[in-house]
Tab-separated table of C-alpha atoms in Angstrom:
chain	number	residue	atom	x	y	z
B	1	UNK	CA	35.474	44.212	21.200
B	2	UNK	CA	36.668	46.519	19.508
B	3	UNK	CA	33.638	47.934	17.487
B	4	UNK	CA	36.171	49.975	15.236
B	5	UNK	CA	37.998	47.161	13.997
B	6	UNK	CA	37.815	48.460	10.132
B	7	UNK	CA	37.669	51.909	8.953
B	8	UNK	CA	35.825	51.300	6.342
B	9	UNK	CA	33.427	48.530	5.024
B	10	UNK	CA	32.186	48.226	1.365
B	11	UNK	CA	30.015	45.070	0.665
B	12	UNK	CA	28.341	44.181	-2.550
B	13	UNK	CA	25.378	43.811	-2.719
B	14	UNK	CA	23.531	40.399	-2.813
B	15	UNK	CA	20.387	41.257	-5.503
B	16	UNK	CA	23.111	41.751	-7.969
B	17	UNK	CA	23.734	38.955	-9.939
B	18	UNK	CA	27.057	37.846	-11.229
B	19	UNK	CA	26.498	35.950	-14.122
B	20	UNK	CA	28.626	36.899	-17.111
B	21	UNK	CA	31.459	37.987	-14.630
B	22	UNK	CA	34.886	36.564	-14.190
B	23	UNK	CA	36.697	37.649	-11.315
B	24	UNK	CA	41.037	37.808	-12.605
B	25	UNK	CA	43.958	37.941	-10.502
B	26	UNK	CA	47.003	39.769	-12.184
B	27	UNK	CA	50.652	40.248	-11.388
B	28	UNK	CA	51.498	43.288	-12.170
B	29	UNK	CA	54.118	44.836	-12.925
B	30	UNK	CA	53.153	48.787	-12.543
B	31	UNK	CA	52.057	47.615	-9.355
B	32	UNK	CA	54.991	44.687	-8.017
B	33	UNK	CA	51.832	43.063	-6.604
B	34	UNK	CA	49.060	40.295	-7.772
B	35	UNK	CA	46.129	43.154	-8.291
B	36	UNK	CA	42.629	42.016	-9.192
B	37	UNK	CA	40.277	42.435	-12.230
B	38	UNK	CA	36.425	42.023	-12.299
B	39	UNK	CA	36.131	41.297	-16.553
B	40	UNK	CA	32.596	41.533	-18.539
B	41	UNK	CA	32.542	40.390	-22.241
B	42	UNK	CA	29.356	39.813	-23.284
B	43	UNK	CA	28.338	36.738	-25.187
B	44	UNK	CA	27.582	39.056	-28.403
B	45	UNK	CA	31.363	40.057	-28.463
B	46	UNK	CA	32.746	37.358	-30.585
B	47	UNK	CA	34.201	37.103	-33.641
B	48	UNK	CA	34.130	40.675	-33.339
B	49	UNK	CA	37.186	42.355	-34.689
B	50	UNK	CA	39.131	45.184	-32.601
B	51	UNK	CA	36.646	44.721	-30.386
B	52	UNK	CA	36.422	48.638	-27.956
B	53	UNK	CA	38.243	48.072	-24.440
B	54	UNK	CA	35.572	49.572	-21.570
B	55	UNK	CA	37.603	50.302	-18.229
B	56	UNK	CA	35.565	51.605	-15.319
B	57	UNK	CA	37.250	53.063	-12.134
B	58	UNK	CA	35.687	53.218	-8.411
B	59	UNK	CA	36.123	54.979	-5.617
B	60	UNK	CA	38.177	55.303	-3.373
B	61	UNK	CA	37.467	52.114	-0.214
B	62	UNK	CA	36.100	49.925	-3.256
B	63	UNK	CA	36.973	47.230	-5.286
B	64	UNK	CA	37.513	45.496	-8.373
B	65	UNK	CA	33.745	44.075	-7.924
B	66	UNK	CA	32.719	47.566	-7.000
B	67	UNK	CA	30.866	48.904	-10.458
B	68	UNK	CA	29.722	45.054	-11.023
B	69	UNK	CA	28.008	43.415	-7.598
B	70	UNK	CA	26.700	47.888	-6.856
B	71	UNK	CA	26.697	49.536	-9.819
B	72	UNK	CA	24.940	46.466	-12.429
B	73	UNK	CA	27.595	47.794	-14.559
B	74	UNK	CA	27.505	43.991	-16.718
B	75	UNK	CA	23.673	44.857	-16.904
B	76	UNK	CA	22.827	48.183	-18.043
B	77	UNK	CA	26.310	47.133	-21.039
B	78	UNK	CA	24.471	43.814	-21.771
B	79	UNK	CA	20.834	46.220	-21.948
B	80	UNK	CA	22.528	49.449	-23.888
B	81	UNK	CA	24.611	46.501	-26.617
B	82	UNK	CA	21.222	44.324	-26.788
B	83	UNK	CA	19.437	47.976	-28.136
B	84	UNK	CA	22.152	49.031	-30.560
B	85	UNK	CA	23.450	52.398	-28.530
B	86	UNK	CA	26.214	50.395	-27.336
B	87	UNK	CA	28.568	48.110	-29.845
B	88	UNK	CA	30.263	45.164	-28.232
B	89	UNK	CA	32.692	45.964	-26.160
B	90	UNK	CA	35.370	44.121	-23.192
B	91	UNK	CA	33.893	46.244	-19.969
B	92	UNK	CA	37.700	45.602	-16.729
B	93	UNK	CA	36.229	46.923	-13.777
B	94	UNK	CA	39.985	47.456	-12.090
B	95	UNK	CA	40.927	47.272	-8.263
B	96	UNK	CA	43.453	50.772	-7.362
B	97	UNK	CA	46.153	49.097	-6.423
B	98	UNK	CA	44.317	49.166	-3.332
B	99	UNK	CA	46.987	51.639	-1.482
B	100	UNK	CA	45.206	52.503	1.906
B	101	UNK	CA	41.877	53.814	1.974
B	102	UNK	CA	42.167	54.393	-2.581
B	103	UNK	CA	45.895	55.170	-4.275
B	104	UNK	CA	43.906	58.154	-6.569
B	105	UNK	CA	45.065	56.769	-9.690
B	106	UNK	CA	48.814	58.225	-9.064
B	107	UNK	CA	52.274	56.794	-10.041
B	108	UNK	CA	53.168	56.880	-5.755
B	109	UNK	CA	56.401	56.409	-4.394
B	110	UNK	CA	57.496	52.300	-4.806
B	111	UNK	CA	54.354	51.436	-7.508
B	112	UNK	CA	52.817	52.828	-10.111
B	113	UNK	CA	49.205	53.216	-10.760
B	114	UNK	CA	48.606	55.601	-13.748
B	115	UNK	CA	50.214	52.099	-16.078
B	116	UNK	CA	48.317	50.008	-14.512
B	117	UNK	CA	45.760	51.241	-16.093
B	118	UNK	CA	46.914	52.805	-19.105
B	119	UNK	CA	48.596	49.960	-20.010
B	120	UNK	CA	48.475	46.926	-17.816
B	121	UNK	CA	44.281	47.047	-18.681
B	122	UNK	CA	44.699	46.716	-22.704
B	123	UNK	CA	47.419	44.221	-22.245
B	124	UNK	CA	45.224	41.909	-19.787
B	125	UNK	CA	42.533	42.948	-22.141
B	126	UNK	CA	43.707	41.205	-25.328
B	127	UNK	CA	45.284	38.757	-23.095
B	128	UNK	CA	41.594	37.523	-21.850
B	129	UNK	CA	39.833	38.365	-25.185
B	130	UNK	CA	39.780	36.627	-28.175
B	131	UNK	CA	39.082	39.943	-30.212
B	132	UNK	CA	41.120	41.942	-28.509
B	133	UNK	CA	44.110	43.443	-30.170
B	134	UNK	CA	46.283	47.058	-30.475
B	135	UNK	CA	43.898	48.730	-32.323
B	136	UNK	CA	41.314	48.029	-29.936
B	137	UNK	CA	39.911	51.630	-28.690
B	138	UNK	CA	39.918	52.286	-25.086
B	139	UNK	CA	37.442	54.331	-23.380
B	140	UNK	CA	37.975	55.142	-19.098
B	141	UNK	CA	35.380	56.205	-17.196
B	142	UNK	CA	34.970	56.327	-13.060
B	143	UNK	CA	33.145	57.734	-10.105
B	144	UNK	CA	35.112	60.327	-7.532
B	145	UNK	CA	38.741	58.608	-7.395
B	146	UNK	CA	37.833	57.312	-10.465
B	147	UNK	CA	36.378	60.025	-12.494
B	148	UNK	CA	39.947	62.468	-11.287
B	149	UNK	CA	41.928	59.380	-12.913
B	150	UNK	CA	39.746	59.277	-15.909
B	151	UNK	CA	40.402	62.624	-16.797
B	152	UNK	CA	43.521	63.335	-15.913
B	153	UNK	CA	44.815	60.207	-17.941
B	154	UNK	CA	42.385	61.399	-20.800
B	155	UNK	CA	44.882	64.660	-21.010
B	156	UNK	CA	47.910	62.562	-20.197
B	157	UNK	CA	47.198	60.271	-23.701
B	158	UNK	CA	45.004	62.233	-26.022
B	159	UNK	CA	46.583	59.647	-28.597
B	160	UNK	CA	46.198	56.578	-27.180
B	161	UNK	CA	42.352	56.904	-24.856
B	162	UNK	CA	39.448	57.353	-27.252
B	163	UNK	CA	37.255	58.949	-25.316
B	164	UNK	CA	36.894	59.372	-21.349
B	165	UNK	CA	34.035	60.265	-18.655
B	166	UNK	CA	33.645	61.714	-15.107
B	167	UNK	CA	30.260	60.240	-12.572
B	168	UNK	CA	30.547	62.941	-9.998
B	169	UNK	CA	34.537	63.322	-10.185
B	170	UNK	CA	37.285	64.436	-7.601
B	171	UNK	CA	39.801	67.092	-9.685
B	172	UNK	CA	42.205	68.472	-7.304
B	173	UNK	CA	44.611	66.067	-5.177
B	174	UNK	CA	44.272	67.995	-1.825
B	175	UNK	CA	40.548	66.198	-1.826
B	176	UNK	CA	41.746	63.506	-1.097
B	177	UNK	CA	42.658	64.730	2.349
B	178	UNK	CA	39.700	64.496	3.748
B	179	UNK	CA	38.709	61.044	2.851
B	180	UNK	CA	41.916	58.645	3.926
B	181	UNK	CA	43.200	57.973	5.969
B	182	UNK	CA	47.212	57.579	4.987
B	183	UNK	CA	49.295	60.159	4.344
B	184	UNK	CA	49.438	60.940	0.196
B	185	UNK	CA	53.593	62.121	0.596
B	186	UNK	CA	54.908	59.624	-1.534
B	187	UNK	CA	51.811	60.354	-4.835
B	188	UNK	CA	53.481	62.000	-7.788
B	189	UNK	CA	53.933	66.285	-7.445
B	190	UNK	CA	53.370	66.867	-10.704
B	191	UNK	CA	50.682	68.954	-11.365
B	192	UNK	CA	48.464	66.361	-14.555
B	193	UNK	CA	48.959	64.148	-11.536
B	194	UNK	CA	47.380	66.527	-8.857
B	195	UNK	CA	45.139	68.173	-11.188
B	196	UNK	CA	41.830	67.371	-13.639
B	197	UNK	CA	42.485	70.537	-14.736
B	198	UNK	CA	46.116	71.166	-14.991
B	199	UNK	CA	46.336	67.730	-16.402
B	200	UNK	CA	43.745	68.549	-19.414
B	201	UNK	CA	44.742	71.626	-20.551
B	202	UNK	CA	48.564	70.417	-20.795
B	203	UNK	CA	49.053	71.011	-24.321
B	204	UNK	CA	47.143	71.948	-27.532
B	205	UNK	CA	46.683	69.301	-29.730
B	206	UNK	CA	42.964	66.317	-30.008
B	207	UNK	CA	41.504	65.664	-26.456
B	208	UNK	CA	40.023	62.034	-26.855
B	209	UNK	CA	36.310	62.416	-27.110
B	210	UNK	CA	34.957	64.118	-22.367
B	211	UNK	CA	31.451	63.485	-20.327
B	212	UNK	CA	32.068	64.559	-17.304
B	213	UNK	CA	28.710	64.597	-14.964
B	214	UNK	CA	27.505	65.255	-11.403
B	215	UNK	CA	24.707	65.141	-8.529
B	216	UNK	CA	22.710	68.436	-7.206
B	217	UNK	CA	23.267	66.939	-4.108
B	218	UNK	CA	26.536	65.307	-4.481
B	219	UNK	CA	29.656	67.843	-1.983
B	220	UNK	CA	31.857	67.631	-5.437
B	221	UNK	CA	29.223	69.475	-7.579
B	222	UNK	CA	30.290	73.394	-6.820
B	223	UNK	CA	34.507	71.794	-7.839
B	224	UNK	CA	32.901	70.378	-10.847
B	225	UNK	CA	30.916	73.339	-12.530
B	226	UNK	CA	34.124	75.178	-11.978
B	227	UNK	CA	35.773	72.430	-13.642
B	228	UNK	CA	33.447	72.962	-16.727
B	229	UNK	CA	33.637	76.358	-16.910
B	230	UNK	CA	37.865	76.189	-16.453
B	231	UNK	CA	37.575	74.164	-19.569
B	232	UNK	CA	34.902	76.272	-21.476
B	233	UNK	CA	37.573	79.025	-20.962
B	234	UNK	CA	40.729	77.209	-22.352
B	235	UNK	CA	37.750	76.057	-25.406
B	236	UNK	CA	38.077	72.429	-24.055
B	237	UNK	CA	35.787	70.370	-26.218
B	238	UNK	CA	33.532	68.294	-23.309
B	239	UNK	CA	29.362	67.537	-22.570
B	240	UNK	CA	28.855	68.552	-19.222
B	241	UNK	CA	25.893	67.434	-17.115
B	242	UNK	CA	24.333	67.791	-13.695
B	243	UNK	CA	21.592	66.056	-12.559
B	244	UNK	CA	18.958	64.580	-8.945
B	245	UNK	CA	20.870	62.822	-6.774
B	246	UNK	CA	24.210	62.432	-4.641
B	247	UNK	CA	28.019	61.072	-3.852
B	248	UNK	CA	25.887	57.109	-3.948
B	249	UNK	CA	24.860	54.348	-6.436
B	250	UNK	CA	22.174	55.667	-6.927
B	251	UNK	CA	23.023	58.245	-9.159
B	252	UNK	CA	25.958	56.449	-10.701
B	253	UNK	CA	24.217	53.281	-11.173
B	254	UNK	CA	21.374	55.735	-13.436
B	255	UNK	CA	24.080	57.523	-14.527
B	256	UNK	CA	26.279	55.264	-15.762
B	257	UNK	CA	23.792	54.181	-18.438
B	258	UNK	CA	25.053	58.155	-19.723
B	259	UNK	CA	27.628	57.380	-19.658
B	260	UNK	CA	27.828	54.739	-21.744
B	261	UNK	CA	25.734	56.528	-24.474
B	262	UNK	CA	28.316	58.850	-24.969
B	263	UNK	CA	30.741	56.078	-25.670
B	264	UNK	CA	28.600	53.979	-28.018
B	265	UNK	CA	27.824	57.834	-29.718
B	266	UNK	CA	31.599	57.694	-29.983
B	267	UNK	CA	32.067	54.538	-31.203
B	268	UNK	CA	29.695	54.254	-34.052
B	269	UNK	CA	31.131	57.553	-35.341
B	270	UNK	CA	34.259	55.828	-35.398
B	271	UNK	CA	33.209	53.082	-37.399
B	272	UNK	CA	31.640	55.851	-39.665
B	273	UNK	CA	34.761	57.371	-40.241
B	274	UNK	CA	36.219	54.055	-41.200
């Protein structure tokens, strides 16, 4: 028997309860195929108008369930809402299109992962969650490959995204070559699709609130430090943090709280300005 039937296997943590989660499969026009989303809407969100939409993007080898069933994201959201650190939100955790080991959240030759996230996630929230509307703030966060996507989208769609955050981000598409088995030949070659810095530095208008963090034992630490310095040189406002930890769920599960508190500050500020 071949012991290498599967190149990679990701398994959810059975110790994490799935209470309050919904699992949704839709046919995506952007992806031209079916795709999955894990959804969490806290009970306190009922009756809230223009409910904010938080989208969490997973990393390579993962899928829609990873943030919830490996990272406890829904439980962290519920706790922070109860504490008042985060207002009620709709939490969407989509797959990345399930291309190869990871799609990079970029446009491919035969499907569009970017608009699956930026356009179809808010549309799905409006379809499924009573409080979500065209006025609902959109906030994106992601780990590793997902951080690469979240930060690029913030640069490319600054008027549509209220805040974006990256945990242990891949900062350049070339870094995927050591991670994925497939060739990136069909990926968009636009500079904003290859480089986080290029996406964020393009244009001169206001950008969404940004947060970037990385573990001190993470292989992408130096790349994240360099991104931080380049953003400083370019005068692009952002919050940057480092903390003990590596490129793993122990770090991401803990650091997600800081990301969500950051989102809470952004949303509370919007409420105060309204």
